[in-house]
XYZ file of C-alpha atoms in Angstrom:
672
model
C 23.218 10.586 -17.007
C 20.167 10.005 -19.202
C 16.631 10.470 -17.939
C 16.109 6.728 -18.007
C 19.088 5.773 -15.855
C 17.786 7.993 -13.075
C 14.588 5.987 -12.639
C 12.914 2.692 -13.475
C 14.356 1.235 -16.695
C 12.054 0.574 -19.635
C 11.704 -3.187 -20.150
C 9.134 -4.490 -22.634
C 7.975 -8.098 -22.657
C 6.883 -9.987 -25.773
C 4.502 -12.699 -24.611
C 2.227 -15.237 -26.259
C 1.829 -18.999 -26.501
C 4.772 -21.058 -27.751
C 4.570 -20.904 -31.553
C 2.950 -17.466 -31.686
C 6.015 -15.910 -33.341
C 7.757 -14.117 -30.477
C 11.263 -15.081 -31.612
C 10.456 -14.211 -35.230
C 9.141 -10.788 -34.214
C 12.154 -10.196 -31.947
C 14.504 -10.814 -34.892
C 12.544 -8.375 -37.054
C 12.667 -5.750 -34.322
C 16.444 -6.215 -34.066
C 16.690 -5.337 -37.747
C 14.426 -2.282 -37.515
C 15.186 -0.580 -34.206
C 18.190 1.555 -33.286
C 20.661 -0.483 -31.227
C 21.872 2.676 -29.492
C 18.485 2.875 -27.773
C 17.345 -0.757 -27.645
C 18.704 -4.110 -26.518
C 17.089 -7.495 -27.237
C 16.828 -10.664 -25.139
C 15.401 -14.148 -25.624
C 14.159 -14.970 -22.146
C 15.374 -18.578 -22.253
C 18.820 -17.504 -23.482
C 19.097 -14.987 -20.655
C 18.251 -17.678 -18.105
C 20.838 -19.944 -19.714
C 23.498 -17.229 -19.408
C 23.019 -16.713 -15.654
C 22.563 -20.336 -14.517
C 25.761 -22.330 -13.848
C 25.595 -25.182 -16.341
C 23.287 -23.240 -18.673
C 19.817 -24.397 -19.751
C 20.522 -28.119 -19.337
C 21.312 -27.593 -15.656
C 18.276 -25.309 -15.271
C 15.923 -28.047 -16.539
C 17.059 -30.366 -13.727
C 16.287 -27.886 -10.943
C 13.184 -27.985 -8.752
C 10.515 -25.287 -9.122
C 11.807 -23.050 -6.313
C 15.321 -23.110 -7.777
C 13.973 -22.345 -11.239
C 12.012 -19.424 -9.813
C 15.191 -18.047 -8.251
C 17.109 -18.082 -11.549
C 14.195 -16.584 -13.458
C 14.269 -13.710 -10.960
C 18.025 -13.356 -11.377
C 17.606 -13.217 -15.167
C 14.996 -10.427 -15.200
C 16.840 -8.491 -12.474
C 20.030 -8.703 -14.551
C 18.217 -7.270 -17.563
C 16.824 -4.432 -15.456
C 20.244 -3.647 -13.984
C 21.914 -3.542 -17.397
C 19.191 -1.268 -18.764
C 19.469 1.064 -15.805
C 23.224 1.334 -16.377
C 23.047 1.807 -20.154
C 19.839 3.820 -20.448
C 18.665 1.422 -23.152
C 15.191 -0.045 -23.514
C 15.074 -3.845 -23.328
C 12.757 -6.031 -25.393
C 12.434 -9.490 -23.871
C 10.598 -12.546 -25.194
C 9.100 -14.531 -22.353
C 6.577 -17.116 -21.179
C 3.725 -16.682 -18.744
C 2.516 -20.299 -18.425
C 3.421 -23.770 -19.661
C 1.068 -26.611 -20.558
C 1.835 -29.666 -18.412
C -0.361 -32.766 -18.623
C -3.527 -30.790 -19.288
C -2.790 -28.181 -16.626
C -1.446 -24.654 -16.915
C 1.591 -23.896 -14.759
C 2.641 -20.313 -14.049
C 6.318 -19.663 -14.823
C 6.468 -15.897 -14.318
C 7.794 -14.320 -11.133
C 6.797 -11.293 -9.108
C 10.105 -9.709 -10.182
C 9.003 -9.950 -13.825
C 5.847 -8.002 -13.153
C 7.699 -5.352 -11.154
C 10.346 -4.880 -13.851
C 8.182 -4.786 -16.971
C 6.995 -1.407 -18.211
C 4.818 -2.916 -20.937
C 3.843 -6.425 -21.984
C 2.826 -6.919 -25.610
C 0.867 -10.125 -26.071
C 0.718 -11.841 -29.473
C -2.963 -12.748 -29.668
C -2.855 -15.272 -32.523
C -6.015 -17.143 -33.648
C -5.847 -20.791 -32.472
C -6.071 -22.113 -36.043
C -3.073 -20.045 -37.125
C -1.252 -20.923 -33.922
C -1.833 -24.643 -34.414
C -0.506 -24.432 -37.966
C 2.613 -22.526 -36.900
C 3.331 -24.998 -34.094
C 3.053 -27.991 -36.422
C 5.317 -26.362 -39.043
C 8.072 -25.543 -36.529
C 10.278 -28.627 -36.863
C 13.074 -27.208 -34.705
C 11.067 -27.411 -31.473
C 9.118 -30.256 -29.924
C 5.712 -29.072 -28.716
C 2.677 -31.037 -27.468
C -0.074 -31.524 -30.018
C -2.985 -29.504 -28.614
C -6.518 -29.056 -29.903
C -7.952 -25.690 -30.933
C -10.012 -25.616 -27.737
C -6.943 -26.310 -25.574
C -4.974 -23.553 -27.294
C -7.895 -21.154 -26.919
C -8.265 -21.971 -23.209
C -4.534 -21.518 -22.669
C -4.533 -18.212 -24.514
C -7.619 -16.824 -22.783
C -6.223 -17.827 -19.390
C -2.969 -15.971 -20.073
C -4.753 -12.827 -21.263
C -7.049 -12.921 -18.237
C -4.043 -13.416 -15.938
C -2.106 -10.540 -17.516
C -5.139 -8.268 -17.227
C -5.196 -8.815 -13.480
C -1.423 -8.416 -13.254
C -1.284 -5.066 -15.056
C -4.070 -3.758 -12.825
C -2.080 -4.857 -9.786
C 1.410 -3.770 -10.875
C 0.668 -0.813 -13.140
C 2.567 -1.844 -16.277
C 1.012 -1.316 -19.712
C -0.588 -4.279 -21.474
C -1.410 -4.659 -25.168
C -2.958 -7.515 -27.095
C -1.700 -7.521 -30.668
C -3.334 -9.685 -33.324
C -1.076 -11.122 -35.985
C -1.676 -9.574 -39.351
C 1.517 -9.942 -41.371
C 1.268 -6.489 -42.943
C 0.688 -4.553 -39.734
C 2.263 -6.614 -36.941
C 5.790 -5.205 -37.197
C 4.830 -1.505 -37.580
C 2.269 -1.882 -34.781
C 4.861 -3.471 -32.501
C 7.367 -0.697 -33.266
C 4.724 1.939 -32.575
C 3.930 0.383 -29.180
C 7.597 -0.049 -28.280
C 8.569 3.515 -29.198
C 5.601 4.781 -27.187
C 6.742 2.737 -24.188
C 10.215 4.215 -24.411
C 8.870 7.761 -24.714
C 6.528 7.272 -21.748
C 9.312 5.744 -19.669
C 12.003 8.321 -20.417
C 10.157 11.644 -20.763
C 7.702 12.377 -17.920
C 4.111 13.029 -18.957
C 4.253 16.380 -17.157
C 7.125 17.489 -19.403
C 5.229 16.512 -22.553
C 2.076 18.313 -21.369
C 4.146 21.336 -20.412
C 5.480 21.543 -23.970
C 1.948 21.627 -25.384
C 0.882 24.407 -23.020
C 4.048 26.370 -23.831
C 3.295 26.058 -27.539
C -0.196 27.447 -26.941
C 1.163 30.357 -24.904
C 3.752 31.174 -27.564
C 0.932 31.625 -30.074
C -1.173 33.708 -27.656
C 1.087 36.368 -26.165
C -1.549 38.959 -25.241
C -3.417 36.846 -22.709
C -4.452 38.133 -19.305
C -7.261 35.706 -18.438
C -7.704 31.998 -19.174
C -10.684 29.674 -18.985
C -9.618 26.066 -18.417
C -12.666 23.885 -18.970
C -13.356 20.169 -18.644
C -15.186 18.559 -21.570
C -17.476 15.574 -20.923
C -20.481 16.350 -18.686
C -19.258 19.957 -18.467
C -19.471 21.409 -21.975
C -22.151 18.866 -22.813
C -24.452 16.475 -21.004
C -22.811 13.660 -22.992
C -19.963 11.391 -22.002
C -18.184 11.123 -25.350
C -16.043 8.214 -24.143
C -19.136 6.110 -23.435
C -20.650 7.186 -26.757
C -17.441 6.170 -28.550
C -17.530 2.606 -27.214
C -21.290 2.289 -27.746
C -20.742 3.274 -31.370
C -17.894 0.763 -31.712
C -20.092 -2.025 -30.359
C -23.119 -1.096 -32.479
C -21.009 -1.014 -35.643
C -19.385 -4.320 -34.629
C -15.964 -2.699 -34.908
C -15.268 -3.827 -31.337
C -15.767 -7.486 -30.423
C -16.727 -6.787 -26.816
C -20.221 -6.173 -25.484
C -19.327 -3.178 -23.304
C -16.687 -0.493 -22.864
C -13.418 -1.863 -21.448
C -12.591 1.421 -19.682
C -14.578 0.903 -16.433
C -12.592 -2.272 -15.720
C -9.422 -0.150 -15.852
C -10.591 2.824 -13.790
C -12.527 0.681 -11.297
C -9.406 -1.372 -10.604
C -6.781 -0.456 -8.037
C -5.185 1.782 -10.700
C -8.022 4.270 -10.194
C -7.516 7.453 -12.205
C -3.728 7.270 -12.121
C -1.373 7.972 -14.999
C -0.951 4.206 -15.431
C -4.721 3.843 -15.878
C -4.892 6.540 -18.556
C -1.906 5.027 -20.371
C -3.754 1.711 -20.428
C -6.894 3.438 -21.715
C -4.829 4.878 -24.575
C -3.653 1.379 -25.498
C -7.249 0.126 -25.481
C -8.251 2.856 -27.935
C -5.258 1.897 -30.101
C -6.157 -1.773 -29.930
C -9.797 -1.126 -30.790
C -9.406 0.951 -33.953
C -6.961 1.912 -36.671
C -6.316 5.615 -37.273
C -8.932 5.670 -40.048
C -11.525 3.831 -37.956
C -10.805 6.065 -34.986
C -11.384 9.230 -37.039
C -14.620 7.812 -38.432
C -15.972 6.935 -34.984
C -14.936 10.352 -33.626
C -16.932 11.994 -36.433
C -20.006 10.002 -35.409
C -19.540 10.792 -31.704
C -19.089 14.508 -32.420
C -22.318 14.507 -34.430
C -24.167 12.937 -31.487
C -22.784 15.488 -28.989
C -24.439 18.859 -28.389
C -22.601 21.609 -26.541
C -24.487 23.570 -23.915
C -25.703 26.824 -25.461
C -24.282 28.878 -22.594
C -20.748 27.700 -23.317
C -21.151 28.238 -27.063
C -22.237 31.822 -26.373
C -19.405 32.409 -23.886
C -16.774 31.052 -26.268
C -18.177 33.091 -29.145
C -17.897 36.237 -27.015
C -14.257 35.382 -26.356
C -13.438 35.282 -30.069
C -12.945 39.047 -30.309
C -11.156 39.337 -26.956
C -7.440 38.827 -27.484
C -6.713 39.072 -23.772
C -8.999 36.130 -22.893
C -8.110 32.580 -23.920
C -9.663 29.160 -23.527
C -8.380 25.621 -23.152
C -10.556 22.536 -23.065
C -8.564 20.069 -20.959
C -10.065 16.608 -21.103
C -9.206 13.212 -19.658
C -11.153 11.884 -22.638
C -10.826 11.955 -26.411
C -9.085 15.021 -27.827
C -10.193 14.494 -31.441
C -13.894 14.340 -30.568
C -13.773 17.721 -28.852
C -11.720 19.295 -31.610
C -14.387 18.213 -34.076
C -17.196 19.573 -31.878
C -15.481 22.953 -31.486
C -14.754 23.075 -35.213
C -18.430 22.443 -35.966
C -19.379 25.358 -33.706
C -16.813 27.646 -35.358
C -14.768 27.866 -32.158
C -11.646 25.859 -32.997
C -9.485 28.901 -33.734
C -10.114 30.432 -30.305
C -10.519 27.386 -28.063
C -7.841 24.698 -28.141
C -8.027 21.167 -26.761
C -5.484 19.303 -24.644
C -6.341 15.637 -24.317
C -5.366 12.132 -25.301
C -6.743 8.687 -26.244
C -4.208 7.960 -29.011
C -0.487 7.287 -29.019
C -0.109 10.132 -31.513
C -1.381 12.582 -28.866
C 1.818 11.984 -26.935
C 0.219 12.657 -23.530
C -2.411 11.514 -21.096
C -4.478 13.903 -18.986
C -4.982 12.949 -15.348
C -6.673 14.980 -12.598
C -3.231 16.141 -11.495
C -2.362 17.116 -15.077
C -5.309 19.513 -15.102
C -4.101 21.183 -11.917
C -0.549 21.428 -13.271
C -1.792 23.173 -16.422
C -3.647 25.756 -14.334
C -0.573 26.313 -12.166
C 1.692 26.738 -15.188
C -0.587 29.401 -16.667
C -0.547 31.268 -13.363
C 3.126 30.819 -12.582
C 4.760 31.475 -15.930
C 2.431 34.013 -17.507
C 0.682 35.364 -14.405
C -2.687 34.677 -16.001
C -5.907 34.867 -14.032
C -7.435 31.414 -14.422
C -11.056 30.293 -14.211
C -11.428 26.505 -13.943
C -14.743 24.863 -14.814
C -15.531 21.187 -14.270
C -18.167 18.758 -13.063
C -16.592 15.735 -11.388
C -14.068 14.688 -8.730
C -11.475 14.473 -11.512
C -11.749 18.257 -11.825
C -11.384 19.127 -8.136
C -7.551 19.451 -8.253
C -7.751 22.072 -11.012
C -10.649 23.841 -9.275
C -8.451 24.156 -6.192
C -5.497 25.414 -8.231
C -7.471 28.102 -10.106
C -8.076 31.723 -9.163
C -11.816 31.136 -9.541
C -13.608 27.794 -9.574
C -16.958 26.895 -11.125
C -18.679 23.510 -10.835
C -21.187 22.530 -13.518
C -24.183 20.669 -12.098
C -26.221 18.601 -14.528
C -29.211 16.295 -14.385
C -29.386 14.193 -11.220
C -29.454 10.932 -13.169
C -26.200 11.642 -14.997
C -24.198 13.847 -12.611
C -21.315 12.481 -10.557
C -22.694 10.943 -7.355
C -19.465 11.410 -5.405
C -18.947 15.076 -6.314
C -20.967 16.410 -3.370
C -18.618 14.802 -0.860
C -15.509 15.758 -2.829
C -16.582 19.390 -3.049
C -17.620 19.570 0.574
C -14.305 18.115 1.684
C -12.349 20.595 -0.463
C -14.465 23.506 0.788
C -14.452 22.643 4.480
C -10.977 21.153 4.862
C -8.885 22.966 2.259
C -10.689 26.283 1.864
C -11.866 25.911 -1.736
C -14.094 28.773 -2.854
C -16.346 27.557 -5.670
C -19.656 28.454 -7.296
C -22.060 26.162 -9.144
C -23.632 26.504 -12.588
C -26.923 24.634 -13.039
C -27.379 23.246 -16.570
C -30.243 23.198 -17.299
C -31.201 25.932 -14.836
C -34.060 23.935 -13.295
C -31.988 20.983 -12.011
C -31.560 20.624 -8.272
C -28.402 22.275 -6.938
C -25.588 20.550 -5.072
C -25.101 21.104 -1.340
C -26.556 24.427 -0.141
C -26.342 28.068 -1.169
C -24.121 29.273 1.682
C -21.454 26.705 0.839
C -21.881 26.519 -2.934
C -23.534 29.678 -4.314
C -25.137 29.622 -7.745
C -24.116 31.573 -10.829
C -25.098 31.441 -14.507
C -22.891 31.725 -17.568
C -24.814 34.789 -18.751
C -24.556 36.587 -15.396
C -23.361 40.141 -16.099
C -20.997 40.280 -13.136
C -19.423 36.989 -14.151
C -18.968 38.117 -17.765
C -17.611 41.502 -16.686
C -15.089 39.705 -14.506
C -14.003 37.349 -17.298
C -13.581 40.089 -19.891
C -12.115 42.807 -17.646
C -8.599 43.994 -18.398
C -5.984 42.952 -15.894
C -2.750 44.752 -15.232
C -0.683 41.595 -15.205
C -0.201 41.656 -18.985
C 2.030 44.723 -18.670
C 3.902 43.418 -15.654
C 7.261 41.724 -15.998
C 7.212 37.935 -15.652
C 9.591 38.092 -12.649
C 6.878 39.801 -10.607
C 4.521 37.567 -8.595
C 1.377 38.992 -7.048
C -1.939 37.912 -5.537
C -3.937 40.985 -6.599
C -7.039 39.124 -7.738
C -7.090 36.478 -5.024
C -9.638 36.667 -2.223
C -6.886 36.197 0.341
C -5.248 39.416 -0.878
C -8.499 41.306 -0.427
C -8.779 40.035 3.142
C -5.167 40.719 4.095
C -5.096 44.143 2.455
C -8.314 45.517 3.974
C -6.923 46.560 7.385
C -3.915 48.207 5.710
C -6.252 50.465 3.714
C -8.571 51.250 6.620
C -7.843 54.797 7.841
C -9.058 53.874 11.330
C -6.431 51.144 11.714
C -2.967 52.052 12.968
C -0.269 51.163 15.488
C -0.134 47.570 16.798
C -3.211 46.473 14.822
C -1.712 47.724 11.545
C 1.653 46.165 12.373
C -0.071 42.811 12.924
C -1.736 43.163 9.510
C 1.661 43.791 7.861
C 3.099 40.906 9.855
C 0.414 38.593 8.422
C 1.176 39.779 4.881
C 4.851 38.936 5.383
C 3.975 35.432 6.572
C 1.581 34.920 3.640
C 4.140 36.015 1.039
C 6.683 33.669 2.607
C 4.447 30.628 2.401
C 2.721 31.371 -0.897
C 5.513 32.976 -2.940
C 8.895 32.287 -1.375
C 8.273 28.590 -0.723
C 7.830 28.010 -4.463
C 10.628 30.364 -5.509
C 13.306 29.244 -3.050
C 12.193 25.656 -2.565
C 12.405 23.617 0.625
C 14.927 21.310 2.251
C 14.533 18.396 4.640
C 15.796 18.309 8.210
C 15.470 15.592 10.872
C 12.905 16.087 13.605
C 11.219 14.072 16.340
C 7.636 12.952 15.745
C 5.123 13.307 18.577
C 4.935 9.497 18.668
C 8.649 9.292 19.434
C 10.293 8.314 16.136
C 12.423 10.391 13.771
C 10.805 11.832 10.638
C 11.875 14.385 8.015
C 10.603 17.943 8.425
C 10.815 20.744 5.877
C 12.006 24.337 5.969
C 12.975 26.934 3.380
C 15.961 26.054 1.204
C 19.201 27.528 2.654
C 17.232 29.157 5.482
C 20.345 29.601 7.646
C 22.099 31.332 4.740
C 19.258 33.836 4.217
C 19.252 37.530 5.202
C 16.023 39.504 5.632
C 16.539 43.251 5.271
C 13.761 45.476 6.629
C 13.718 48.795 4.766
C 12.959 51.127 7.654
C 10.651 51.854 8.970
C 7.733 50.787 6.834
C 9.220 47.383 5.987
C 9.880 46.226 9.545
C 6.482 44.700 10.506
C 6.295 42.736 7.262
C 9.920 41.632 7.687
C 9.105 40.361 11.176
C 6.237 38.299 9.765
C 8.633 36.931 7.178
C 11.164 36.140 9.901
C 8.483 34.156 11.752
C 8.216 31.934 8.669
C 12.035 31.747 8.283
C 13.172 31.660 11.932
C 16.752 30.682 11.068
C 17.283 33.697 8.797
C 19.229 36.808 9.863
C 17.185 40.016 10.254
C 18.849 43.347 9.405
C 17.344 46.836 9.822
C 18.377 49.298 7.109
C 17.502 52.991 7.059
C 19.733 53.459 4.015
C 21.668 51.207 1.612
C 24.895 51.843 3.542
C 23.400 50.019 6.538
C 23.912 46.763 4.636
C 27.470 45.641 5.414
C 29.706 43.000 3.865
C 29.488 41.012 7.089
C 25.728 40.699 6.589
C 26.243 38.992 3.231
C 29.219 36.784 4.027
C 28.492 33.103 3.229
C 24.856 33.973 2.484
C 22.898 32.576 -0.453
C 19.731 34.717 -0.418
C 18.947 38.302 0.582
C 15.331 39.420 0.877
C 14.606 43.159 0.740
C 11.293 43.995 2.443
C 9.286 47.217 2.165
C 5.636 48.012 2.737
C 5.106 49.994 -0.487
C 7.056 50.366 -3.735
C 6.017 53.432 -5.736
C 8.669 54.526 -8.234
C 11.217 51.946 -7.114
C 14.016 54.529 -6.774
C 14.832 53.630 -3.167
C 14.714 49.921 -3.921
C 17.093 50.343 -6.872
C 19.671 51.912 -4.547
C 19.435 48.948 -2.160
C 19.783 46.443 -5.011
C 22.866 48.216 -6.353
C 24.363 48.264 -2.860
C 23.928 44.504 -2.518
C 25.403 43.838 -5.947
C 28.445 46.010 -5.201
C 29.317 43.670 -2.352
C 28.072 40.305 -3.651
C 27.579 39.571 -7.337
C 26.208 36.064 -6.888
C 23.875 36.274 -3.890
C 20.228 35.711 -4.795
C 18.112 38.849 -4.373
C 14.363 38.743 -3.725
C 12.094 41.720 -3.063
C 8.883 41.536 -0.998
C 6.332 44.327 -0.619
C 2.747 44.768 0.452
C 1.856 46.975 -2.519
C 3.757 47.651 -5.746
C 2.782 50.343 -8.212
C 2.124 48.770 -11.614
C 4.217 51.292 -13.513
C 7.315 50.470 -11.455
C 7.278 46.845 -12.631
C 5.998 47.414 -16.152
C 8.090 46.268 -19.068
C 10.743 48.847 -19.918
C 10.807 50.587 -16.519
C 14.207 51.202 -14.872
C 13.423 48.849 -11.987
C 12.212 46.165 -14.369
C 15.386 46.336 -16.450
C 17.466 46.016 -13.283
C 15.344 43.083 -12.103
C 16.014 41.316 -15.394
C 19.731 42.132 -15.528
C 20.388 41.081 -11.942
C 18.130 37.995 -11.921
C 15.812 39.349 -9.220
C 12.267 38.281 -8.335
C 9.610 40.506 -6.768
C 6.679 39.221 -4.731
C 3.827 41.454 -3.619
C 0.386 41.024 -2.173
C -1.134 43.542 -4.559
C -0.386 45.567 -7.674
C -1.895 49.051 -7.740
C -2.315 51.587 -10.506
C -2.916 54.273 -7.865
C 0.432 56.027 -7.519
C 0.116 57.770 -4.191
C 2.894 58.842 -1.857
C 1.556 59.166 1.664
C 1.976 62.364 3.647
C 1.121 63.209 7.228
C -1.721 60.940 8.371
C -1.605 58.724 5.293
C 2.114 57.836 5.409
C 2.456 54.104 6.073
C 5.458 54.476 8.364
C 3.689 57.001 10.590
C 0.489 54.926 10.650
C 2.413 51.817 11.662
C 3.943 53.477 14.702
C 1.238 56.017 15.649
C 3.421 59.017 14.759
C 1.066 60.671 12.277
C 0.952 63.762 14.513
C 4.692 64.223 13.942
C 4.486 64.172 10.130
């Protein structure tokens, strides 16, 4: 099954007034586009094919009956496209002129099916000439003003419809030399957007960056407009277009998109891309971007920070912008930073992606998940809050009160108080009034020594195998680990601390690794709703490596209550019966030093079950044990094993007497 057949089919409408050249363009597209991927429909012919008695019978029906068959026609197209995986291009009508009045002939089904409507915006004079020269069709003789009113009404109607239904909408002027290539460009973009998820296309760009930067340990993911500069380059772009009379409008069209019910959704950013395409050719776009870049000054603190990163191969930087990629590439190039700092953004079809608030968060998560990078996220507006929450450390840039986001205070406060976001603020310039209050949002500067030391410090994760997940640098790890390192803590209190670590690793690490499954449950209001638990929870075995692993295993078992719990003093304590019909086995120990004991347990499991999934959880893992090339690491790779730990440690220390974890857990240090 293709990607397209699994979801909404891609159906593109060609609209415009009768005589605008829809049928002519459709024929040209038939000649140019690959028929393995595309199918073509004249709307009236499709209606004729589904109505008993064809078009003649359709013309005799009342309006409600006509509406029904129009719905059947578009639904038939959608069904065929879903089955074939092809993209449909359909010529259609929005309104008809009847005795001086405009009558809507589209249906709600049309607007729900269409992925993109391309409107042929032909000048009334040209349109009038084409209508008079078309001798095959009888059309009313309308004045220029009537044609203009009709056309403007349709464009205005379609603008409201795309904002309500979320399809893409393009107005395309007829210029004989560019109409066909422009239409093909828009159509191919629609197919790409509809068949390959934006997240997949963004993921490919991030992967390409990571492939070229293999020594990274730390990443700065930074917003652009109002963060790196006080400017909003998008607003500057449209102001420049208007001043140079390149754009016919009197103001930027973007607010009407983002202020609509689309908000800052993917559909809204796709529409913004089409507006940039509609406004300027590639050459004009580059010229305007040059002007905008010249008008934009980067904050000196960021220039200095990025310059310091140039010689640090283990620290990388990505500017991730919802705005115009090319503008920020030009700005970074001017500052001599383009080799070190790369830009992920959109605004043109050629970019292949759009960046939404969720996209920013997904980029941060990918850097953490796949390369175990420590990520700083820096932004200024509510659009940046998702990535601030996803990052290891979050920084909010606070600018002048007249230009800063007015809703950011509430967004930050909500994230801090409700979802536990830990974030600091950077005042630029330093004398602007801060957001919120110091206890909730402490201040920091880009030249603060502790901040810079943290950014440029070496992290052990670079040498750790990619199958090892850990929370070493997270604040939650520091909190959970403290009682386990406190010599005064032992017995029940220490066991509770290990129990909490087990529960944390289950929810933070295992939930992502194993996935979740739905199960039916009763809502407190009395109706049935789906609940979630760990994937294959009933077919999971938790093995506590005794005795140090037991408290953590019990915490894990609290999170996976349907899993079997097995106590194992030695590998031989794991029996075939424990693994029968099981899908996952989780080996739990408090500390992994050399990994020798763990290797024996892994080999024991594999002797009995070759296919069962093996996961290892530990409170602390010595870095050397999971470094590339180590015996344990090679086994982890060969046997497709994942390791999750609260903390990596370079301190290789085997406890004796009062420091042995097992004795501390059970108050038997006097027996050591």
